[in-house]
Coordinates of C-alpha atoms in Angstrom, one line a residue:
D1 CA -194.7 51.7 -193.3
I2 CA -192.2 50.4 -190.7
T3 CA -193.7 47.1 -189.6
S4 CA -190.7 44.8 -189.3
M5 CA -187.0 44.7 -188.4
A6 CA -186.2 44.7 -192.1
D7 CA -188.2 47.9 -192.5
W8 CA -186.1 49.5 -189.7
A9 CA -182.9 48.3 -191.3
K10 CA -184.0 49.8 -194.7
F11 CA -185.0 53.0 -192.9
V12 CA -181.6 53.3 -191.3
S13 CA -179.8 52.6 -194.5
Q14 CA -181.8 55.3 -196.3
V15 CA -181.0 58.0 -193.8
P16 CA -178.8 60.5 -195.8
A17 CA -175.1 60.3 -195.0
V18 CA -175.0 64.0 -194.0
D19 CA -175.0 65.8 -190.7
L20 CA -178.6 65.9 -189.8
K21 CA -180.6 66.3 -186.5
V22 CA -184.4 65.8 -186.0
D23 CA -186.2 66.5 -182.7
G24 CA -189.8 65.9 -181.7
R25 CA -192.1 65.6 -178.7
V26 CA -195.4 64.0 -177.8
D27 CA -197.8 65.3 -175.2
L28 CA -198.6 62.1 -173.1
A29 CA -201.7 63.7 -171.5
K30 CA -203.3 64.2 -174.9
L31 CA -202.1 60.7 -176.1
T32 CA -203.8 58.9 -173.2
K33 CA -207.1 60.8 -173.9
M34 CA -206.9 59.5 -177.5
L35 CA -206.0 55.9 -176.6
P36 CA -207.3 55.0 -173.1
A37 CA -208.4 51.5 -173.9
T38 CA -205.3 50.7 -175.9
L39 CA -203.0 51.7 -173.0
N40 CA -205.2 49.8 -170.5
L41 CA -205.2 52.7 -168.0
R42 CA -207.2 52.5 -164.8
E43 CA -210.5 54.2 -165.2
T44 CA -209.7 56.2 -162.1
T45 CA -206.3 57.4 -163.5
Q46 CA -205.9 60.7 -165.4
V47 CA -202.6 61.7 -166.8
K48 CA -202.2 65.4 -166.3
S49 CA -198.9 66.0 -167.9
G50 CA -195.8 64.4 -169.4
L51 CA -193.6 64.6 -172.4
L52 CA -192.1 62.0 -174.8
N53 CA -189.0 63.5 -176.4
L54 CA -187.5 62.0 -179.5
S55 CA -184.2 62.8 -181.1
L56 CA -182.5 61.5 -184.3
E57 CA -179.0 62.6 -185.3
S58 CA -177.0 61.5 -188.4
K59 CA -173.3 62.0 -188.7
A60 CA -171.5 61.9 -192.1
A61 CA -168.6 59.9 -190.8
N62 CA -166.8 56.9 -192.3
P63 CA -168.8 54.8 -191.9
P64 CA -172.0 56.9 -191.5
R65 CA -173.4 56.8 -188.0
L66 CA -176.8 57.3 -186.5
A67 CA -177.8 58.1 -182.9
A68 CA -181.3 57.9 -181.5
R69 CA -182.8 58.9 -178.2
L70 CA -186.3 58.5 -176.7
E71 CA -187.1 59.8 -173.3
A72 CA -190.2 60.2 -171.2
T73 CA -190.1 62.9 -168.6
D74 CA -192.1 64.8 -166.0
L75 CA -195.1 62.4 -165.9
A76 CA -197.8 63.5 -163.5
A77 CA -201.2 61.8 -162.9
V78 CA -204.1 61.7 -160.6
E79 CA -205.3 58.3 -159.2
N80 CA -208.5 58.4 -157.1
G81 CA -207.9 62.0 -156.3
Q82 CA -204.2 61.5 -155.2
E83 CA -201.6 63.1 -157.4
F84 CA -198.2 61.6 -158.0
T85 CA -195.3 62.2 -160.3
W86 CA -192.7 60.1 -162.1
E87 CA -189.8 62.3 -163.3
K88 CA -187.9 59.8 -165.5
P89 CA -190.1 56.8 -166.5
I90 CA -187.9 55.5 -169.4
L91 CA -184.9 56.4 -171.5
V92 CA -184.0 54.5 -174.7
T93 CA -180.8 55.3 -176.6
A94 CA -179.2 53.7 -179.7
N95 CA -176.0 54.1 -181.5
L96 CA -175.8 52.6 -185.0
R97 CA -173.4 52.6 -188.0
R98 CA -173.8 51.4 -191.5
S99 CA -172.0 48.4 -192.9
P100 CA -172.1 46.4 -196.2
D101 CA -174.3 43.8 -194.4
G102 CA -176.7 46.4 -193.0
P103 CA -176.9 48.5 -189.9
V104 CA -174.8 47.5 -186.9
I105 CA -176.0 48.2 -183.3
D106 CA -173.0 49.4 -181.4
E107 CA -175.1 50.0 -178.3
L108 CA -178.8 49.9 -177.6
T109 CA -179.9 50.6 -174.0
C110 CA -183.2 50.9 -172.2
R111 CA -183.2 52.4 -168.7
S112 CA -186.0 52.9 -166.2
S113 CA -186.5 52.6 -162.5
F114 CA -187.3 48.9 -162.9
L115 CA -185.6 47.7 -166.1
D116 CA -182.2 47.9 -167.6
V117 CA -181.7 46.4 -171.1
S118 CA -178.6 46.6 -173.3
A119 CA -178.1 45.0 -176.7
K120 CA -175.6 45.0 -179.5
G121 CA -175.1 43.3 -182.9
T122 CA -176.9 43.2 -186.2
L123 CA -180.1 41.7 -187.6
S124 CA -178.0 38.6 -188.4
Q125 CA -176.6 38.0 -185.0
G126 CA -176.5 39.8 -181.6
T127 CA -176.9 39.6 -177.9
A128 CA -179.0 41.4 -175.2
V129 CA -178.7 41.5 -171.4
I130 CA -181.7 42.2 -169.2
R131 CA -181.8 43.3 -165.5
G132 CA -185.0 44.1 -163.7
D133 CA -186.7 44.7 -160.3
L134 CA -190.2 43.2 -160.2
R135 CA -191.2 45.0 -157.0
Q136 CA -190.3 48.4 -158.6
L137 CA -192.1 47.4 -161.8
A138 CA -195.3 46.6 -159.8
A139 CA -195.0 49.9 -157.9
D140 CA -194.3 52.1 -160.9
A141 CA -196.5 50.4 -163.6
G142 CA -199.3 49.9 -161.0
R143 CA -199.8 53.6 -160.9
F144 CA -201.2 53.6 -164.4
I145 CA -202.0 49.9 -165.3
D146 CA -204.6 48.1 -163.2
L147 CA -202.7 45.5 -161.1
T148 CA -205.3 45.5 -158.3
G149 CA -204.9 42.5 -156.1
Y150 CA -201.5 41.4 -157.4
Q151 CA -198.1 42.0 -155.8
M152 CA -194.7 41.1 -157.2
A153 CA -191.1 41.0 -155.9
G154 CA -187.7 39.7 -157.0
R155 CA -184.8 40.4 -159.3
V156 CA -184.6 39.4 -162.9
D157 CA -181.3 38.7 -164.7
G158 CA -181.1 37.3 -168.2
N159 CA -179.5 37.2 -171.6
I160 CA -180.8 36.6 -175.1
R161 CA -178.9 35.8 -178.3
W162 CA -179.9 35.4 -182.0
Q163 CA -178.4 34.1 -185.2
H164 CA -179.6 34.5 -188.7
S165 CA -178.5 31.7 -191.0
Q166 CA -178.1 31.8 -194.8
D167 CA -181.4 29.9 -195.4
D168 CA -183.6 32.6 -194.0
Q169 CA -183.9 31.0 -190.6
V170 CA -183.4 32.8 -187.3
A171 CA -182.5 30.9 -184.2
A172 CA -182.7 32.5 -180.7
D173 CA -182.1 31.3 -177.2
G174 CA -181.9 32.8 -173.8
Q175 CA -182.1 32.4 -170.1
L176 CA -183.9 34.4 -167.3
K177 CA -183.2 33.9 -163.6
L178 CA -185.6 35.2 -161.0
N179 CA -184.1 35.5 -157.5
G180 CA -186.2 36.1 -154.5
F181 CA -189.3 35.9 -156.7
E182 CA -192.8 36.4 -155.2
L183 CA -196.2 36.7 -156.8
S184 CA -199.4 37.0 -154.7
S185 CA -203.0 37.9 -155.2
S186 CA -205.7 39.0 -152.7
G187 CA -206.8 36.3 -150.4
Q188 CA -204.3 33.7 -151.7
Q189 CA -201.0 32.5 -150.2
P190 CA -198.0 33.9 -152.2
W191 CA -196.0 32.0 -154.7
R192 CA -192.4 32.3 -153.6
E193 CA -189.2 31.0 -155.3
K194 CA -185.6 31.3 -154.0
E195 CA -184.4 30.9 -157.6
L196 CA -186.5 30.3 -160.7
T197 CA -184.7 29.7 -164.0
L198 CA -186.4 29.9 -167.4
D199 CA -184.6 28.6 -170.5
L200 CA -186.1 29.6 -173.9
A201 CA -185.2 28.5 -177.4
G202 CA -186.7 28.8 -180.9
T203 CA -186.2 28.9 -184.6
A204 CA -188.3 30.8 -187.2
D205 CA -188.6 31.1 -191.0
V206 CA -188.1 34.7 -192.0
K207 CA -189.2 36.2 -195.3
G208 CA -188.6 39.9 -196.1
G209 CA -187.7 40.6 -192.5
R210 CA -191.0 39.2 -191.1
I211 CA -191.4 36.0 -189.3
N212 CA -193.4 33.7 -191.6
R213 CA -193.4 30.4 -189.6
I214 CA -192.3 29.4 -186.2
L215 CA -190.4 26.1 -186.8
S216 CA -189.6 25.2 -183.2
A217 CA -190.0 26.7 -179.7
S218 CA -189.4 25.4 -176.2
L219 CA -189.6 26.8 -172.7
Q220 CA -188.1 25.1 -169.6
V221 CA -188.7 26.2 -166.1
H222 CA -186.5 24.9 -163.2
S223 CA -186.8 25.4 -159.5
G224 CA -185.0 23.0 -157.2
S225 CA -186.0 19.5 -158.2
D226 CA -189.2 20.7 -160.0
E227 CA -189.2 21.1 -163.7
L228 CA -191.7 22.2 -166.4
R229 CA -191.2 22.0 -170.1
T230 CA -193.4 22.9 -173.0
D231 CA -192.5 22.4 -176.7
L232 CA -194.0 23.3 -180.0
L233 CA -194.6 19.9 -181.7
Q234 CA -195.1 21.1 -185.3
P235 CA -194.3 24.3 -187.2
V236 CA -197.0 27.0 -187.2
V237 CA -197.8 30.0 -189.2
A238 CA -196.9 33.1 -187.3
A239 CA -199.3 35.7 -188.7
G240 CA -202.9 35.9 -189.7
D241 CA -205.3 33.0 -188.9
A242 CA -202.5 30.7 -187.7
G243 CA -204.9 28.1 -186.1
P244 CA -204.2 26.2 -182.9
W245 CA -200.7 25.5 -181.8
P246 CA -199.8 21.9 -181.1
L247 CA -198.0 21.8 -177.8
G248 CA -196.4 19.2 -175.6
L249 CA -196.2 19.6 -171.8
K250 CA -194.1 17.8 -169.2
A251 CA -194.0 18.5 -165.5
R252 CA -192.0 16.7 -162.8
G253 CA -191.5 17.4 -159.1
N254 CA -193.2 17.6 -155.7
L255 CA -197.0 18.3 -155.6
A256 CA -196.5 20.3 -152.4
T257 CA -194.3 22.8 -154.1
W258 CA -196.3 23.0 -157.3
L259 CA -199.6 24.0 -155.6
P260 CA -198.3 27.5 -154.3
R261 CA -197.4 28.3 -158.0
L262 CA -201.1 27.9 -159.0
R263 CA -202.6 29.8 -156.1
P264 CA -202.3 33.3 -157.5
F265 CA -204.4 32.2 -160.5
V266 CA -206.6 29.3 -159.2
P267 CA -208.6 29.5 -155.9
L268 CA -207.1 26.5 -154.2
G269 CA -207.4 27.8 -150.7
D270 CA -205.2 26.3 -148.0
R271 CA -205.3 22.7 -149.3
Q272 CA -202.3 20.7 -148.2
L273 CA -201.3 18.0 -150.8
A274 CA -198.1 16.0 -151.2
G275 CA -196.7 13.5 -153.6
V276 CA -194.3 12.9 -156.5
L277 CA -195.7 14.4 -159.6
S278 CA -195.3 13.2 -163.2
L279 CA -197.4 14.9 -166.0
D280 CA -197.2 14.4 -169.7
A281 CA -199.7 16.0 -172.0
T282 CA -200.3 17.1 -175.6
A283 CA -202.8 19.7 -176.7
R284 CA -203.9 22.0 -179.5
V285 CA -204.1 25.5 -178.1
S286 CA -205.7 28.6 -179.4
S287 CA -207.1 31.8 -177.8
Q288 CA -210.6 30.3 -177.7
K289 CA -210.1 26.6 -177.4
V290 CA -207.9 24.0 -175.7
D291 CA -208.1 20.5 -177.1
A292 CA -206.2 18.2 -174.7
E293 CA -205.6 15.2 -176.9
S294 CA -203.7 13.2 -174.2
V295 CA -203.2 13.8 -170.5
K296 CA -201.3 11.3 -168.4
L297 CA -200.8 12.2 -164.7
Q298 CA -199.2 10.0 -162.1
I299 CA -198.8 11.0 -158.4
D300 CA -196.8 8.6 -156.3
Q301 CA -196.9 8.7 -152.4
F302 CA -200.0 10.9 -152.6
Q303 CA -201.2 12.4 -149.4
S304 CA -204.1 14.7 -148.6
R305 CA -205.5 16.0 -145.3
E306 CA -208.8 17.6 -146.3
W307 CA -212.4 17.5 -145.0
D308 CA -211.4 15.2 -142.0
L309 CA -210.0 12.7 -144.5
A310 CA -206.5 11.2 -144.2
I311 CA -205.8 10.0 -147.7
D312 CA -202.6 8.0 -148.3
E313 CA -202.3 6.4 -151.8
P314 CA -199.2 4.6 -153.1
T315 CA -200.1 5.7 -156.7
V316 CA -202.8 7.8 -158.3
R317 CA -203.1 7.8 -162.1
L318 CA -205.3 9.9 -164.4
D319 CA -205.5 9.4 -168.2
G320 CA -207.8 11.6 -170.2
K321 CA -208.9 13.5 -173.3
A322 CA -210.8 16.7 -172.9
T323 CA -211.7 20.0 -174.5
W324 CA -212.3 23.5 -173.2
D325 CA -214.3 25.8 -175.6
A326 CA -214.3 29.4 -174.3
A327 CA -216.6 30.7 -177.0
Q328 CA -219.2 28.1 -176.1
G329 CA -218.5 28.1 -172.3
R330 CA -218.2 24.4 -172.4
V331 CA -215.9 21.7 -171.0
T332 CA -216.1 18.2 -172.5
A333 CA -214.4 15.2 -171.0
Q334 CA -214.5 12.7 -173.9
D335 CA -212.8 10.0 -171.9
V336 CA -211.2 10.4 -168.4
T337 CA -210.0 7.6 -166.2
M338 CA -208.7 7.8 -162.6
T339 CA -207.3 4.8 -160.8
S340 CA -205.9 4.2 -157.3
S341 CA -205.9 1.3 -154.8
T342 CA -209.0 2.7 -153.1
V343 CA -211.2 4.3 -155.7
A344 CA -211.4 4.5 -159.5
F345 CA -213.8 6.1 -162.0
R346 CA -214.3 6.5 -165.8
A347 CA -216.1 9.5 -167.2
Q348 CA -217.3 9.3 -170.8
Q349 CA -218.7 12.2 -172.9
V350 CA -219.2 14.3 -169.8
V351 CA -220.2 17.9 -170.8
L352 CA -220.2 20.8 -168.4
Q353 CA -222.0 23.8 -169.9
L354 CA -221.6 27.1 -168.2
P355 CA -224.4 29.4 -169.5
A356 CA -225.3 32.6 -167.7
A357 CA -228.5 31.0 -166.3
G358 CA -226.5 28.3 -164.5
P359 CA -224.4 25.2 -165.2
A360 CA -225.7 22.1 -167.0
V361 CA -224.1 18.6 -166.9
S362 CA -224.6 15.5 -169.0
G363 CA -222.6 12.3 -169.5
K364 CA -221.8 8.9 -167.9
L365 CA -219.6 8.1 -164.9
T366 CA -218.8 4.6 -163.7
Y367 CA -216.9 4.0 -160.5
R368 CA -215.7 1.4 -158.0
A369 CA -214.4 1.7 -154.4
D370 CA -212.7 -0.6 -151.8
L371 CA -214.7 0.1 -148.7
G372 CA -212.0 -1.2 -146.4
R373 CA -209.5 1.4 -147.7
V374 CA -212.2 4.1 -147.7
G375 CA -212.6 3.4 -144.0
Q376 CA -208.9 4.0 -143.5
W377 CA -209.4 7.5 -145.0
L378 CA -212.0 8.2 -142.2
Q379 CA -209.6 7.2 -139.4
T380 CA -207.6 9.7 -137.4
P381 CA -203.9 8.9 -138.1
G382 CA -202.3 7.2 -135.1
Q383 CA -205.6 6.2 -133.5
A384 CA -207.3 2.8 -133.5
A385 CA -210.4 2.5 -135.6
D386 CA -213.8 2.5 -133.7
Q387 CA -215.5 1.0 -136.8
Q388 CA -214.5 -0.9 -139.9
L389 CA -215.9 -1.1 -143.3
T390 CA -215.5 -4.1 -145.6
G391 CA -216.4 -5.1 -149.2
A392 CA -216.6 -3.1 -152.4
V393 CA -219.0 -0.9 -154.2
T394 CA -219.5 -0.3 -157.9
G395 CA -222.0 1.9 -159.8
T396 CA -222.9 4.1 -162.7
L397 CA -224.2 7.7 -162.8
E398 CA -225.8 9.0 -166.0
A399 CA -226.9 12.6 -166.5
T400 CA -228.9 14.2 -169.3
H401 CA -229.9 17.8 -169.8
E402 CA -232.8 18.8 -171.9
A403 CA -235.1 21.8 -172.0
G404 CA -233.2 23.4 -169.1
V405 CA -233.6 20.4 -166.8
T406 CA -230.9 18.0 -165.7
Q407 CA -231.9 14.4 -164.8
V408 CA -229.6 11.9 -163.1
S409 CA -230.0 8.1 -162.8
W410 CA -227.9 6.1 -160.4
T411 CA -227.3 2.3 -160.4
S412 CA -225.2 0.6 -157.8

């Protein structure tokens, strides 16, 4: 079985040092009928024809050399009754040679209408260069993969390098730059970036050519003065039941420029918010659960113009600890505190259950508000107030949910 890079290296090393050529082909129409769910094809898409051609050629030179070629051609499909063709979807070529330290990649290329990748080196060290067109990717891949509602545009330029040390550790780092990037979904304003830079780095413990543990990993995203960084806080097992990943998250920048980045994924509408954002969080993350152990958010010079409210707050702070359990359909706020000069609240053991029959809420919320400043929110900016509120208000809300019924008590 070939399940790791070490297996591939062993396979290349075992190819006889003789002149040898092997060719093969795969019928893509038959393949898609066998594996429709695995390939995530649209239900309305039917692949009518297409070939995947494979070629492997060994040369008994000094040192022995191996050339490989994989090419998909003449792909034809029908989508909602409309037929289209894709003559040359992808071409992968590789030229390798043997060495005492294992196979050496003289050249590895991947060519398609939307992607161009070239790499060279060995399993111990090497580099790769990536070029791509996101608009062409969406246009070509969207013929077969369901991207309904999403549109992409922009150029991708990047590089990756890796280094294998003597103590069975692999370190890798790289950078991707997206120029003229755009991502939008139906009914939402697009996320646009003139230039978006992603820096990636990581180290892993490798045994037998397989990644055993991920020792460190980081991702940094930069756009103008905005920055997002996430780090792996502790080593994790890479395979099997690895458990949750302990992650740290930091974000800095302008709230007004961060919101458009969320709109393709979160229904935020046309809300206009502004302020200087500072977010620090730690969480344990798995596919079914996010346990946010600490969330600290501060927004300075916060402004909002929503629902006829003119909110201007020097500083808004939020500190919290919460859990999202996808399997249970439940969000739990163990302790969340929000403070500002106008309003403040503390939520304790608030549980939002999302069953099919409807949401259920339980927990305790205490609050306080400065009515004078609340009155300022109600004023039209630049106009004199026709009424004025004074004083303060405090209170407590407690909710319980039993036997399908939610009861709320309020004291003020």
